[in-house]
Coordinates of C-alpha atoms in Angstrom, one line a residue:
M1 CA -88.2 -74.9 -11.1
D2 CA -85.7 -72.5 -9.5
Q3 CA -86.7 -69.9 -6.9
I4 CA -87.7 -66.6 -8.5
K5 CA -85.2 -63.7 -7.8
I6 CA -87.2 -60.8 -6.5
D7 CA -85.8 -57.3 -7.1
K8 CA -86.4 -54.5 -4.6
K9 CA -89.1 -52.2 -5.9
T10 CA -89.1 -48.4 -5.7
G11 CA -92.8 -47.9 -5.8
L12 CA -92.5 -45.9 -9.0
E13 CA -93.1 -49.0 -11.2
K14 CA -96.2 -48.7 -13.3
F15 CA -98.9 -51.2 -14.0
S16 CA -99.6 -52.1 -17.6
F17 CA -102.4 -53.3 -19.8
N18 CA -102.4 -54.3 -23.5
K19 CA -98.7 -53.6 -23.6
K20 CA -99.2 -50.0 -22.5
E21 CA -98.1 -48.4 -19.2
L22 CA -100.8 -47.1 -17.0
E23 CA -100.6 -44.1 -14.7
T24 CA -101.2 -46.3 -11.7
K25 CA -97.9 -47.0 -9.9
L26 CA -96.9 -49.7 -7.4
I27 CA -96.9 -47.1 -4.6
D28 CA -100.6 -46.6 -5.2
F29 CA -101.2 -50.3 -4.4
W30 CA -99.0 -50.0 -1.3
Q31 CA -100.9 -47.0 -0.1
W32 CA -104.2 -48.8 -0.7
S33 CA -103.2 -52.1 0.8
G34 CA -100.8 -51.1 3.6
S35 CA -101.8 -47.8 5.1
D36 CA -103.5 -49.4 8.2
L37 CA -100.4 -49.9 10.3
I38 CA -102.5 -50.6 13.4
S39 CA -104.1 -53.7 12.0
N40 CA -102.7 -57.0 13.2
S41 CA -101.1 -58.1 9.9
Y42 CA -99.5 -54.8 9.0
R43 CA -98.5 -54.0 12.5
G44 CA -96.6 -57.3 12.6
L45 CA -94.8 -56.5 9.3
L46 CA -94.0 -53.0 10.6
A47 CA -92.6 -54.5 13.8
E48 CA -90.4 -56.8 11.8
Y49 CA -89.2 -53.8 9.8
I50 CA -88.5 -51.7 12.9
V51 CA -86.4 -54.6 14.4
G52 CA -84.7 -55.0 11.0
L53 CA -83.9 -51.3 10.9
D54 CA -82.3 -51.5 14.3
L55 CA -80.2 -54.5 13.3
G56 CA -79.4 -53.0 9.9
V57 CA -80.8 -55.8 7.9
T58 CA -83.5 -54.1 5.8
N59 CA -81.3 -54.0 2.7
K60 CA -82.6 -57.4 1.7
I61 CA -86.2 -58.2 0.7
R62 CA -88.4 -59.9 3.3
M63 CA -89.0 -63.5 2.5
E64 CA -92.7 -64.4 3.2
W65 CA -92.2 -68.1 3.9
S66 CA -89.0 -68.0 5.8
P67 CA -89.1 -70.1 9.0
Y68 CA -87.9 -67.0 10.9
D69 CA -88.4 -63.3 10.3
L70 CA -84.9 -61.8 10.2
K71 CA -81.3 -63.0 10.1
F72 CA -78.5 -61.0 11.8
N73 CA -74.9 -62.1 12.1
G74 CA -76.0 -65.7 11.5
L75 CA -78.7 -65.5 14.1
C76 CA -82.3 -66.2 13.2
I77 CA -84.8 -63.9 14.8
E78 CA -88.6 -64.3 15.2
V79 CA -90.6 -61.1 15.7
K80 CA -94.0 -61.0 17.3
S81 CA -96.3 -58.1 17.7
S82 CA -99.3 -57.0 19.9
A83 CA -101.1 -53.8 20.8
Y84 CA -103.7 -52.5 23.2
I85 CA -105.4 -50.6 20.4
Q86 CA -106.8 -52.1 17.2
S87 CA -108.0 -50.2 14.1
W88 CA -111.5 -51.5 14.6
S89 CA -114.0 -50.2 17.1
Q90 CA -113.2 -51.4 20.7
K91 CA -115.1 -51.3 24.0
Q92 CA -111.8 -51.9 25.9
F93 CA -108.2 -52.3 25.3
S94 CA -107.0 -55.6 23.9
K95 CA -105.4 -58.1 26.2
I96 CA -101.7 -58.5 25.3
S97 CA -100.6 -61.9 24.1
F98 CA -98.3 -63.2 21.4
N99 CA -98.6 -66.4 19.2
I100 CA -95.6 -68.6 19.8
P101 CA -96.5 -72.2 18.7
P102 CA -93.8 -74.6 17.6
T103 CA -94.4 -75.2 13.9
Y104 CA -93.3 -77.4 11.0
P105 CA -90.9 -74.9 9.3
W106 CA -90.9 -74.7 5.6
N107 CA -87.6 -74.9 3.7
Y108 CA -87.8 -72.8 0.6
K109 CA -84.6 -74.5 -0.8
T110 CA -86.1 -78.0 -0.7
N111 CA -89.7 -76.9 -1.0
S112 CA -90.7 -79.1 1.9
Y113 CA -91.8 -78.9 5.6
S114 CA -89.7 -80.2 8.5
K115 CA -90.8 -83.5 10.0
Y116 CA -90.5 -82.0 13.5
K117 CA -92.3 -79.1 15.2
T118 CA -89.8 -76.5 16.4
R119 CA -89.2 -72.8 17.0
P120 CA -86.5 -72.4 14.4
S121 CA -85.1 -69.1 15.6
H122 CA -82.3 -68.2 18.0
F123 CA -84.1 -65.3 19.6
Y124 CA -87.7 -63.9 19.9
V125 CA -88.3 -60.2 19.9
F126 CA -91.8 -59.4 21.3
C127 CA -92.9 -55.9 20.1
L128 CA -95.6 -54.2 22.0
L129 CA -97.2 -51.1 20.6
N130 CA -97.5 -49.8 24.1
F131 CA -99.8 -46.8 23.5
K132 CA -103.4 -46.3 24.7
N133 CA -104.6 -43.1 23.1
P134 CA -106.5 -43.9 19.8
K135 CA -106.4 -40.3 18.8
T136 CA -102.6 -40.0 18.7
I137 CA -101.4 -43.6 18.2
N138 CA -98.7 -43.7 15.6
P139 CA -96.9 -47.0 15.0
M140 CA -94.2 -45.1 13.1
N141 CA -93.3 -43.4 16.4
F142 CA -90.7 -45.7 17.9
D143 CA -91.3 -44.1 21.3
Q144 CA -94.7 -45.8 21.4
W145 CA -93.1 -49.3 21.2
D146 CA -91.6 -51.6 23.8
F147 CA -89.4 -54.6 22.8
Y148 CA -88.8 -57.7 24.8
I149 CA -86.0 -60.1 23.8
I150 CA -85.4 -63.7 24.9
P151 CA -83.3 -66.5 23.5
T152 CA -85.6 -69.2 22.0
Y153 CA -84.0 -72.0 23.9
R154 CA -84.8 -70.3 27.2
L155 CA -88.4 -69.5 26.1
T156 CA -88.9 -73.2 25.1
N157 CA -87.3 -74.5 28.3
L158 CA -89.6 -72.3 30.4
I159 CA -92.9 -72.8 28.5
G160 CA -92.5 -75.9 26.4
N161 CA -95.0 -76.3 23.5
Q162 CA -97.3 -73.5 24.8
K163 CA -98.9 -71.8 21.8
T164 CA -99.4 -68.3 23.2
I165 CA -97.9 -66.2 25.9
T166 CA -99.3 -63.1 27.7
L167 CA -97.3 -60.0 28.5
N168 CA -97.5 -60.7 32.2
R169 CA -96.1 -64.2 31.8
L170 CA -93.5 -62.9 29.4
K171 CA -92.3 -60.4 32.0
Q172 CA -92.0 -63.3 34.5
L173 CA -89.4 -64.9 32.2
E174 CA -86.9 -62.2 32.9
V175 CA -86.8 -61.0 29.3
T176 CA -84.6 -58.0 28.3
L177 CA -86.8 -54.9 27.9
I178 CA -85.8 -52.2 25.4
E179 CA -88.0 -49.1 25.5

């Protein structure tokens, strides 16, 4: 079976039932499911989008199972996100770390996983929502983010198969910081 072609949605598409359009629109679902931009999963998607905006590659639809997050000028980019503040109740700020394990990348064209663990990107962009006021945190304010960039080969050479990396360790790797 061929891969399904996904069209970019506007949010105005209506749900239907019994061959009749309902008043409920796709944007209603998006608002219901994706308004918590501070949660780990949506903050990560937002970080990918912000990096994609900067690179000018948000014209294509995000592919959920791609072995990397973005592609720019033939370069594959992995985007990772972390934050001091979470949307749940906290007694203290979260410790900043990023998941970076080598994986068995899935190939959507062949519908199979690689036989070898790897980090299948050319670059990592680590996105830190670097803001500590829960009353005014706004992940849509780019001023509240810091971005650290490192070539994947360099990351792998310096940390091997390590599965996570802390912000302090990341800074020791002489990453490029974009504030």
